[in-house]
Structure formats: structure tokens, C-alpha cells
XYZ file of N, CA and C in Angstrom:
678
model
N 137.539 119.127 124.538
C 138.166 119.876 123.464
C 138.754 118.965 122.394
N 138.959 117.854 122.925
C 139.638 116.451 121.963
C 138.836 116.320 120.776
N 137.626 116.281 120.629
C 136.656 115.779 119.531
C 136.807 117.564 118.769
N 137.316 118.067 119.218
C 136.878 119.869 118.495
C 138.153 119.753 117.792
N 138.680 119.526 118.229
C 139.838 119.609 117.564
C 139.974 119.185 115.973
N 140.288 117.953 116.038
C 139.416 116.730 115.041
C 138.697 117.237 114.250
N 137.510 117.680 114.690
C 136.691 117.949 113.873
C 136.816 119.666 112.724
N 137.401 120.421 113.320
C 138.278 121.724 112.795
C 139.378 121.208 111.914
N 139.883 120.480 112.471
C 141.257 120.338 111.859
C 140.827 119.000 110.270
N 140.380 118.736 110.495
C 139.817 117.466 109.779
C 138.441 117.902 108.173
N 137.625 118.761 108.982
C 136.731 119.764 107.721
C 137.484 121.105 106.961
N 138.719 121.305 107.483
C 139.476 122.050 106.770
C 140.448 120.927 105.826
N 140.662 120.293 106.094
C 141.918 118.931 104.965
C 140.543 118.465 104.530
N 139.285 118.380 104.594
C 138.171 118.143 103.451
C 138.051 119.134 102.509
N 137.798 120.442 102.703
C 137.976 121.633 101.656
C 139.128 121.547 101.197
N 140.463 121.358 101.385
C 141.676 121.446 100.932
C 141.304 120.331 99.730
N 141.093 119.058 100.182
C 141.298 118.418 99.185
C 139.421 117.874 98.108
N 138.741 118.626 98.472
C 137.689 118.715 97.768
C 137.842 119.153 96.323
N 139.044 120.606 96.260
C 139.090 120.633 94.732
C 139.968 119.896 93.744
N 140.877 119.022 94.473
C 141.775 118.252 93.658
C 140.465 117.036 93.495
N 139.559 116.333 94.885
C 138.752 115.517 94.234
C 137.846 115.633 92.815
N 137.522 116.989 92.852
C 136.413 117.758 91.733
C 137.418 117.517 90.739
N 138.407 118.097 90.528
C 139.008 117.999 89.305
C 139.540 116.684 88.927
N 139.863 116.120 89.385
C 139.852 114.230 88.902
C 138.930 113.762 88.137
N 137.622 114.497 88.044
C 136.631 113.894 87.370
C 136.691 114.985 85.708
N 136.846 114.161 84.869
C 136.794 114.586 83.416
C 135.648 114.908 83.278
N 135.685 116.307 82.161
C 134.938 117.392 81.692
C 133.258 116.913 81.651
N 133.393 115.514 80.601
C 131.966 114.785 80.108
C 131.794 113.789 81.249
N 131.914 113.969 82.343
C 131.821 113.442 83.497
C 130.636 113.790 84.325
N 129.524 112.969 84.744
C 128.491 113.764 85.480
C 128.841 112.983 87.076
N 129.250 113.577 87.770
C 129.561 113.295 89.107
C 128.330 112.772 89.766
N 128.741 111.089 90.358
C 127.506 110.490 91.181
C 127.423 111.626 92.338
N 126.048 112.177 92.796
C 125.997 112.714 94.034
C 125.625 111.776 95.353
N 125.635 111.950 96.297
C 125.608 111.007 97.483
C 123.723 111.256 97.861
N 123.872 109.657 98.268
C 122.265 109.601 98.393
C 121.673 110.098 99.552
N 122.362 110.562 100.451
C 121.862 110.870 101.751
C 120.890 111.794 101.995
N 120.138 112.178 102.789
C 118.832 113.575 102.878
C 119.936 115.063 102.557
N 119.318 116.055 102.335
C 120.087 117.380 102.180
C 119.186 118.038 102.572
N 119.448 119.304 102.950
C 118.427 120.308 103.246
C 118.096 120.976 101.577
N 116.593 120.942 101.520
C 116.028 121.733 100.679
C 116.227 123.306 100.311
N 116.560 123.788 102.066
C 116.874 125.297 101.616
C 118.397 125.874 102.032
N 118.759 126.454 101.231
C 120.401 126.593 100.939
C 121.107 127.456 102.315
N 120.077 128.043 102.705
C 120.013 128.778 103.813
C 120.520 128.156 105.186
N 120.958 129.035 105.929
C 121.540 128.115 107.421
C 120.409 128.209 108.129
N 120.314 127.190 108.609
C 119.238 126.290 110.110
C 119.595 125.949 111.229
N 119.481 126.570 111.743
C 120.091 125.906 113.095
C 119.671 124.962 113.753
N 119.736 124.144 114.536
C 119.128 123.193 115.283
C 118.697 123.532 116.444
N 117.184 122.588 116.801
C 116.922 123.172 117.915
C 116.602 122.365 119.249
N 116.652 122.149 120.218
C 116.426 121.644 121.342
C 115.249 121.594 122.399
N 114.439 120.733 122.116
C 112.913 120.778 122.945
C 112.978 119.742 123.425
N 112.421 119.713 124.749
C 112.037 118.702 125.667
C 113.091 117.561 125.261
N 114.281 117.850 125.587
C 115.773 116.803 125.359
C 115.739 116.090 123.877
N 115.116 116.815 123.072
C 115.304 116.355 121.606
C 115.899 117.561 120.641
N 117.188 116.890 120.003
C 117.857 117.926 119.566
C 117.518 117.455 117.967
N 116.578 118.849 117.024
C 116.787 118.194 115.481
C 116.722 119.501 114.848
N 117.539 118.979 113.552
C 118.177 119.907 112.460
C 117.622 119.318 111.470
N 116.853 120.367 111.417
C 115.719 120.728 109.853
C 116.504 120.957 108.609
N 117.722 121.212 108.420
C 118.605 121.919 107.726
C 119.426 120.299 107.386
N 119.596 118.850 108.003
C 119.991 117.999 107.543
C 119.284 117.220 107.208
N 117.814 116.967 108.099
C 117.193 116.296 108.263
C 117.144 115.225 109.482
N 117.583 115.725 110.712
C 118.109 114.383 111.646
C 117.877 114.537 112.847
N 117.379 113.842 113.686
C 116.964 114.404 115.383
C 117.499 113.485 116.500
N 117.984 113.714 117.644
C 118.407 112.267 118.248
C 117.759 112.903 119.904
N 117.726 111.972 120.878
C 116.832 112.210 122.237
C 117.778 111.866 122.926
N 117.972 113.327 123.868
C 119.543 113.090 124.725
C 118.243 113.296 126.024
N 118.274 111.969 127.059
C 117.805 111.773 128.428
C 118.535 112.785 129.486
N 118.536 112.568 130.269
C 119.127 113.221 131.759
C 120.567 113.222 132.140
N 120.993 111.969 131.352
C 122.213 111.711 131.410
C 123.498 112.325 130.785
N 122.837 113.447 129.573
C 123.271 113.656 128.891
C 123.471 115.587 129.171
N 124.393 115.898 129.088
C 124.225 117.443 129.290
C 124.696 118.457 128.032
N 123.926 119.122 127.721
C 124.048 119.604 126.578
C 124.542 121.330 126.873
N 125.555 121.689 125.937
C 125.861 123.232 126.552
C 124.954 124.251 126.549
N 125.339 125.192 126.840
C 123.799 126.370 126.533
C 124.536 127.224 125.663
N 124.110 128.318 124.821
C 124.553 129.305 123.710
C 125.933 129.871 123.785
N 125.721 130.048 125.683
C 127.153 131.002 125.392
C 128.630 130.206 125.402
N 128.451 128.544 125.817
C 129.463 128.022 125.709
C 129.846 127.743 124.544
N 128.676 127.201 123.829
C 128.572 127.189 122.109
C 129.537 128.047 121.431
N 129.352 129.410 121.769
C 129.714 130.275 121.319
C 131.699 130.524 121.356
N 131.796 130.075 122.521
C 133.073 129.995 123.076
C 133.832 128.549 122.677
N 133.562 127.496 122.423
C 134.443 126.501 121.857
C 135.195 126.730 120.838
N 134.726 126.795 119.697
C 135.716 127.072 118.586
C 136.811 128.010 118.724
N 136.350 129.303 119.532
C 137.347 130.722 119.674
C 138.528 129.402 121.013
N 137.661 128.726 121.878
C 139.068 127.920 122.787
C 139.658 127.120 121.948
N 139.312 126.468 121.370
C 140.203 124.941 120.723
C 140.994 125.550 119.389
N 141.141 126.918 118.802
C 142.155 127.756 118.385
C 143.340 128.385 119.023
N 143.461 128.090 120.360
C 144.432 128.445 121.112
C 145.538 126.954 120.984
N 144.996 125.744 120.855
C 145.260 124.969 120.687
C 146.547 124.004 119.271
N 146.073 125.008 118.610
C 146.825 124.493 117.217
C 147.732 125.509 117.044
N 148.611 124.916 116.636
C 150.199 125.877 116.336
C 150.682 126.289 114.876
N 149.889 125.189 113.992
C 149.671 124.837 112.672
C 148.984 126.309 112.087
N 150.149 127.320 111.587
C 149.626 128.803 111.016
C 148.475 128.720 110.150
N 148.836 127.502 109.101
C 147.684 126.981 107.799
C 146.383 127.075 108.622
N 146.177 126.286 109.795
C 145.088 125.595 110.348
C 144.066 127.035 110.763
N 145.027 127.648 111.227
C 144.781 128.955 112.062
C 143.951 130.290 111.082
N 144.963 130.426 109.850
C 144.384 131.184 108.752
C 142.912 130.509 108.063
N 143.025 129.225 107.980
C 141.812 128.812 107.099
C 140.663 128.411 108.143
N 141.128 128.560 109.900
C 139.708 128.606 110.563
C 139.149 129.995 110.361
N 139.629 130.890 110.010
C 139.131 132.580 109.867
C 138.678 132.635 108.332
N 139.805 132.017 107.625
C 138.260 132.044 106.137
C 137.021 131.014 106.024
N 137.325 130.033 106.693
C 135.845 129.627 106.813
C 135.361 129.177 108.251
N 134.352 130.414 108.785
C 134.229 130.855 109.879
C 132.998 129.839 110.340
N 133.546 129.106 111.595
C 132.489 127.992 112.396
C 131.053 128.549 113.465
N 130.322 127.780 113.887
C 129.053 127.861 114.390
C 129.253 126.329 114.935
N 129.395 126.030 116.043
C 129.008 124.964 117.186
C 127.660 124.933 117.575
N 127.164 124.070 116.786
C 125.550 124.103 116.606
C 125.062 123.072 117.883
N 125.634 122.106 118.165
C 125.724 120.916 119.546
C 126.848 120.691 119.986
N 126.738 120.593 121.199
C 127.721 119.654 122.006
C 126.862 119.044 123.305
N 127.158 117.755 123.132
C 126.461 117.292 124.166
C 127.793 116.000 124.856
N 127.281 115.852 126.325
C 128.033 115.076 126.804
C 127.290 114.231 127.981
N 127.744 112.840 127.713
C 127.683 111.846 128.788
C 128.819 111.636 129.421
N 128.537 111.964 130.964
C 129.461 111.677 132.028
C 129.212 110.187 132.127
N 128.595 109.248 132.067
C 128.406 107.933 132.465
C 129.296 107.189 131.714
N 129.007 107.437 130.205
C 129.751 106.579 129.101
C 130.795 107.181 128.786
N 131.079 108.266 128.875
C 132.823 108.946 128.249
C 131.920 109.387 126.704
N 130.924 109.675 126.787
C 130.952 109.737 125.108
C 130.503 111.831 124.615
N 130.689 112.215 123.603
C 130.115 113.007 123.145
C 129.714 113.316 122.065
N 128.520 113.769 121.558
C 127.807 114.181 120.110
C 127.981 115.951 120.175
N 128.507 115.778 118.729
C 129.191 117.252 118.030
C 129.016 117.698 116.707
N 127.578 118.671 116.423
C 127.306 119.179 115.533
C 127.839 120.784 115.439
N 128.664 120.733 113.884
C 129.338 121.797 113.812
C 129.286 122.372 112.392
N 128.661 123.367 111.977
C 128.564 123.904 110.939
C 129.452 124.918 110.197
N 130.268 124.706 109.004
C 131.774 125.344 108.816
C 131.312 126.260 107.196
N 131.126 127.625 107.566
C 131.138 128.614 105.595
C 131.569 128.011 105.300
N 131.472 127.670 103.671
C 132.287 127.361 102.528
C 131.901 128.889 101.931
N 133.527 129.013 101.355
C 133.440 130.098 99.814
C 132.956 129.260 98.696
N 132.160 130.378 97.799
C 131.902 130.083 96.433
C 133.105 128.751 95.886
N 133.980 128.947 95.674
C 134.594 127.745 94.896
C 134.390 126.863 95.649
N 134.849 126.325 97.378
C 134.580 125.262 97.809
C 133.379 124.846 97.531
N 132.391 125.607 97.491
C 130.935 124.512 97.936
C 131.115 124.123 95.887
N 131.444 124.636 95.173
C 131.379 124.282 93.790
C 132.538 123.014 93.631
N 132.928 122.754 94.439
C 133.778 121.840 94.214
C 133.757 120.619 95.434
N 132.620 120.759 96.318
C 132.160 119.910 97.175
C 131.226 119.592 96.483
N 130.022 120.153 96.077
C 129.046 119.812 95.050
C 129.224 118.597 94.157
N 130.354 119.131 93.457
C 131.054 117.681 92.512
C 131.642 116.521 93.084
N 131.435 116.400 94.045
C 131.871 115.054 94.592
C 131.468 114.301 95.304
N 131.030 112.679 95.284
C 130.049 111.757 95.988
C 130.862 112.038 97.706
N 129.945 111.304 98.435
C 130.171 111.491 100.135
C 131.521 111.040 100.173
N 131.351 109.342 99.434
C 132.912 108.537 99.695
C 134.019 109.551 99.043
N 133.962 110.364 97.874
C 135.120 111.039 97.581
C 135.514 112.080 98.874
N 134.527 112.658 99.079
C 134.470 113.994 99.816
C 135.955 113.375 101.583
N 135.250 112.064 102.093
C 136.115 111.264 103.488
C 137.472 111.267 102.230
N 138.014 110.341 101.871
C 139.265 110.382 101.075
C 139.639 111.470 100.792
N 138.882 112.316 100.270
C 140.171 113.883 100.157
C 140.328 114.442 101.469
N 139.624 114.177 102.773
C 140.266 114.657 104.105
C 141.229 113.619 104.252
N 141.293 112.223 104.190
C 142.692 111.625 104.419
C 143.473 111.761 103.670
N 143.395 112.744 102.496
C 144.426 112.804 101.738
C 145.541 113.914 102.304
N 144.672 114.741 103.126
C 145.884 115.458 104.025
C 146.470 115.139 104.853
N 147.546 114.402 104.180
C 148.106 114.036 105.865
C 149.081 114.706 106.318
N 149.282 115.615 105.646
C 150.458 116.736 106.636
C 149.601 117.557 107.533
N 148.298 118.126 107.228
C 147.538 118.420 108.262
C 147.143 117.505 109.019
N 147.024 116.488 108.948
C 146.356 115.225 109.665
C 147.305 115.201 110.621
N 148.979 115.032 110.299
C 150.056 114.865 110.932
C 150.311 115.620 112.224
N 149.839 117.033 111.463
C 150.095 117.989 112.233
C 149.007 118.289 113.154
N 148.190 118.149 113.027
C 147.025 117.955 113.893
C 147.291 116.967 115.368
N 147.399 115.699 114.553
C 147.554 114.586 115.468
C 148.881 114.738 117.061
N 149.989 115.506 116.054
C 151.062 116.214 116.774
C 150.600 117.074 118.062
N 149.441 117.371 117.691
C 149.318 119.146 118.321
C 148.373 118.730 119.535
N 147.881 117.490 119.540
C 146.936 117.134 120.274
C 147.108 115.868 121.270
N 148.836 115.574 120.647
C 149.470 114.360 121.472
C 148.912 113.041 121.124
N 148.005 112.628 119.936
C 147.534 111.705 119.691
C 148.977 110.412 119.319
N 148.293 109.392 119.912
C 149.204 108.646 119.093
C 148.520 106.864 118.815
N 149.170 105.846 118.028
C 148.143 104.538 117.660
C 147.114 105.009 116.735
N 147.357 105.810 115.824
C 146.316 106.591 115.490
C 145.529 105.772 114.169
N 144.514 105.564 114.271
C 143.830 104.520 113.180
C 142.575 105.415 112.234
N 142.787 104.897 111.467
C 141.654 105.754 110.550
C 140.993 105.322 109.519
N 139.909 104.387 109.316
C 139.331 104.170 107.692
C 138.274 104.697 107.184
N 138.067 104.628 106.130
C 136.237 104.967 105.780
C 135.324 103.669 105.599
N 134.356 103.873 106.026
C 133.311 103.246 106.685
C 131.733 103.610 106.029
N 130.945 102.143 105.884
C 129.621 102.644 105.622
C 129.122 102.340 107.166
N 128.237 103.501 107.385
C 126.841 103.158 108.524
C 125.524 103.609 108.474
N 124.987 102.910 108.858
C 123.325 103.443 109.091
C 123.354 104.703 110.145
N 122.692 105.641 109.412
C 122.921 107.186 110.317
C 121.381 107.607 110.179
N 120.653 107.634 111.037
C 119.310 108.406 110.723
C 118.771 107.712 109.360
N 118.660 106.946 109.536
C 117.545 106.228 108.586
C 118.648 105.735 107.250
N 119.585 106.293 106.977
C 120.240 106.394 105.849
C 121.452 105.059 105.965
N 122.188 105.014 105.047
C 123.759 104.231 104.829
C 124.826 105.524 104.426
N 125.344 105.947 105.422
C 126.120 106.912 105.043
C 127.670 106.317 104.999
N 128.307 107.086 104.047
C 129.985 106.736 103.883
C 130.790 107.675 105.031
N 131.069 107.217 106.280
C 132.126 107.975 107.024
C 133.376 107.545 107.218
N 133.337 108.199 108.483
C 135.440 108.303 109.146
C 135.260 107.476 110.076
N 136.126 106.418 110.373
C 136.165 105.840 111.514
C 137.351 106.104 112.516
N 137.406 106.103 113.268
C 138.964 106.733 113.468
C 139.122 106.491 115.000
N 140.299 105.980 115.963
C 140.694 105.481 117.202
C 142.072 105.978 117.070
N 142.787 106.119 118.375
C 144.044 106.652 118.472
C 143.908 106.538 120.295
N 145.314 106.899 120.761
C 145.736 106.879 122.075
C 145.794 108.415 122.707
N 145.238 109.129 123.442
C 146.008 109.948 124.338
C 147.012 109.953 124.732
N 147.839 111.382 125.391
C 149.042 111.022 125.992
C 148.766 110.784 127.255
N 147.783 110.712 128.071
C 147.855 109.942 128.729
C 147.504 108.181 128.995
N 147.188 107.702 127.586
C 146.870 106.681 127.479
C 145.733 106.093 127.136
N 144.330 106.704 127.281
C 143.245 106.743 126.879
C 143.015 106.518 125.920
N 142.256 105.374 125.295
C 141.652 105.063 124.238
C 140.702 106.120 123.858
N 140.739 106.734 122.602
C 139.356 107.789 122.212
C 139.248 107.059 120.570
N 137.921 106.661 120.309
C 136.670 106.265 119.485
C 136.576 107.525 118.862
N 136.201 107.620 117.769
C 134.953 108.890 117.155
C 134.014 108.008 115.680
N 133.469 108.374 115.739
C 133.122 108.205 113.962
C 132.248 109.480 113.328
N 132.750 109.968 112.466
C 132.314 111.455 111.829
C 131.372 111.311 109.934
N 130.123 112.022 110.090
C 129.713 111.899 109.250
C 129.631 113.460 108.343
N 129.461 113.634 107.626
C 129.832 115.003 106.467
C 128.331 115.262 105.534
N 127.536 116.682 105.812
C 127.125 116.858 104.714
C 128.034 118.156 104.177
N 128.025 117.960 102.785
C 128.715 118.687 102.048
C 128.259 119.337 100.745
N 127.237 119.145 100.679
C 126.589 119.433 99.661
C 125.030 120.121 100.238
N 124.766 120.863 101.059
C 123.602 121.566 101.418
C 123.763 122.863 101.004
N 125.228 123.655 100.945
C 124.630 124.944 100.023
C 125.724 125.837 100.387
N 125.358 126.907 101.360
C 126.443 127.876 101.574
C 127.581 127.210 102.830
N 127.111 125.964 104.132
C 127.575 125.702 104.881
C 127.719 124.292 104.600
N 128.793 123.359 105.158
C 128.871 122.463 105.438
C 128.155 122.258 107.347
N 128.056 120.698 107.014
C 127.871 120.412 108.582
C 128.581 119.156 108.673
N 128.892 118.569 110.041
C 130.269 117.576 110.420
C 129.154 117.240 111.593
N 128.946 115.970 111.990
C 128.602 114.897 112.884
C 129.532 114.215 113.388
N 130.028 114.677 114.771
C 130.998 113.651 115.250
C 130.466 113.068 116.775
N 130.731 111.887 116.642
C 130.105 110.686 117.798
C 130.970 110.097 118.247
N 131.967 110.888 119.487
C 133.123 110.620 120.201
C 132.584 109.066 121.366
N 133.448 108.507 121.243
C 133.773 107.785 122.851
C 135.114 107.325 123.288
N 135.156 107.957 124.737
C 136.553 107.579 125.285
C 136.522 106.449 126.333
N 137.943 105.665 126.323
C 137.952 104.499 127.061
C 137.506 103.623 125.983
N 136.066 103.095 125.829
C 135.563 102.238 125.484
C 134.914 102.610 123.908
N 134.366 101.661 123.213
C 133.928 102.413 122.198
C 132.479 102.154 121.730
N 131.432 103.104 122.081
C 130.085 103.191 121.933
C 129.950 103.535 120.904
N 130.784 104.227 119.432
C 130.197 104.420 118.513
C 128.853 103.899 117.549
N 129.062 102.959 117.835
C 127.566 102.000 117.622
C 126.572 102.178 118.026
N 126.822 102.356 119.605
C 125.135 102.503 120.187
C 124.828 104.313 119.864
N 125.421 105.332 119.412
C 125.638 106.900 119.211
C 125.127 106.333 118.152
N 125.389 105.999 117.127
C 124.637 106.429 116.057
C 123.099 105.411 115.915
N 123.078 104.264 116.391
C 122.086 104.075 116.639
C 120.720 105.148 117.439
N 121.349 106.211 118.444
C 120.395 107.249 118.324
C 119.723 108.252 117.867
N 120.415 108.029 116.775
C 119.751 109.315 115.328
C 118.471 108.694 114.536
């Protein structure tokens, strides 16, 4: 539930601060867009899962989860987001998961490595996606750290603490994408890894890539499987 969290709490302080990024940019201003693949059709795609290969036509991206790896089936899918809302106390957090309503498109998990991959697709309203539109990838990570009273409050709600966070370029599926890097402590002590990548500009939905590891930190070899 650790990486769900995060990832809810974290694509909502991206819409929050997506329209103060948009508006920073003056009128005769043509906003760099981010070079990464997008889906061609504006429409939602879901991803699909054959013979332990999970790919989304809708980002462009596929990765091969072996034996080791256990992936949920629909109806748990279905049930994460409605659990990891029991979780936050944060009223803001709570109201703006109901206006822009989620789809847990993956979750997959390795028991061997501590690690998990988390594709999650979040509505945008008309103004957000018009004001995600206007802004390169690197703006889009900086206006989620620009919340840090949600960040705060998040981090609070989940007992995080050591909590580290920068933006980051990586090779993601063929690409150089601008993400989140981000490490922090459990309360029980546990080191937890993630690194999260953002499309934001495909149309009516956003989608969020997050590549958890606890204890140790595999983020490297996770995205090396896309």
C-alpha cells in the first residue's frame, strides 16, 4: 500500500501545481513539450498482460515480469485505490481523489527483491489536462514538489521519515525521461527506493510509473526492464 499511497498523493500535488506551472509561461510563449512517446489516441487503453508481458499501447511501453514476479488479477486492481483511501486523513487529498477518479492499471510484485511496478491511470478535468498540456515533463516533477504541504502531509500519514527527493533524468523504455527520485525511512525502519515517471500529456487521463524497492535499492535494474 506504501508505493499507492505516493503515488495518489503525489499525481494530485502534480495537478495542483500544473496550473500555476502553465501560467508562468507568458502569453507569446510557445511551451517546449516533452520528447517522450505519447499515445496517438486520446482515448483510454488499458494495458494488457500475455504470456508474463505486460504492455500499454496507450504509452507506448512493455516490460516481461518472469515467475518471480506476481501480478494482481482485476478484482484486486479494482480494490486498491478504494483501500489506500482509508489511509489518508488529509480532507483535500480525499475530495480531489473523487474528482479525479483512478484505474490501477498494474501492480506487480517481487517477493525475492522487495520491489514493485505500479501503473496507475488518474481523469484529468478539462482545465487540468489544458494546463498539463502546457508544460515540459521537467516542469510538470517540480510543480508536484512544489506541494509540500501535501507532500508533508502525506509523508505524515504514512509515517515516512529521512525523506529524500530530487528530479532526475533516466533511460525509460527506449527514451531519457525527466523523473522523481525519492528514498525515505519507514516507521519501522526500512529503507523504501521508488523512482516515478509521468505521462501528462496523452489526453483525457494521465498515467504515473512507479518502480518501488524496499530495503535495498533496485531502481536501476526496474527500469532497465522497460
Amino acid at each position: 500500500m506504501i508505493p499507492l499511497i505516493l503515488v495518489l498523493a503525489l499525481i494530485l500535488g502534480a495537478f495542483a501545481g500544473c496550473g500555476n506551472a502553465a501560467d508562468s509561461h507568458s502569453d507569446d510563449t510557445t511551451p517546449e513539450t516533452q520528447a517522450a512517446p505519447i499515445g496517438a489516441n486520446s482515448e483510454k487503453t488499458l494495458g494488457t498482460v500475455e504470456n508474463g508481458v505486460y504492455t500499454n499501447k496507450y504509452t507506448g511501453f512493455s516490460v516481461a515480469l518472469d515467475e518471480k514476479w506476481t501480478v494482481s488479477d482485476a478484482r484486486k486492481l479494482q480494490t486498491l485505490p478504494e483501500d489506500v483511501t482509508e489511509l489518508f486523513t488529509d480532507s483535500a487529498i480525499l475530495d480531489d481523489m473523487k474528482k479525479y477518479p483512478t484505474v490501477m492499471d498494474l501492480n506487480a510484485e517481487n517477493n525475492e527483491s522487495y520491489c514493485s511496478i505500479n501503473v496507475l491511470y488518474q481523469k484529468m478535468d478539462m482545465a487540468t489536462q489544458l494546463s498539463c498540456a502546457a508544460i515540459t515533463e521537467k516542469e510538470y516533477v517540480e510543480a508536484l514538489l512544489s506541494q509540500e504541504d501535501l507532500l508533508e502531509s502525506t509523508y505524515a500519514d504514512a509515517g515516512f521519515s529521512d525523506v529524500f527527493e530530487e528530479v532526475v533524468q533516466v533511460e525509460f523504455a527506449g527514451h531519457t525521461r525527466t523523473a522523481l527520485r525519492f528514498s525515505c525511512l519507514l516507521e519501522n525502519g526500512m529503507p523504501y527506493f521508488f523512482v516515478q515517471l509521468f505521462y501528462h500529456q496523452l489526453g483525457t487521463y494521465s498515467v504515473t510509473v512507479t518502480l518501488g524497492s524496499f530495503i535495498n535499492d533496485y531502481t536501476g535494474d526496474l527500469l532497465k526492464m522497460f
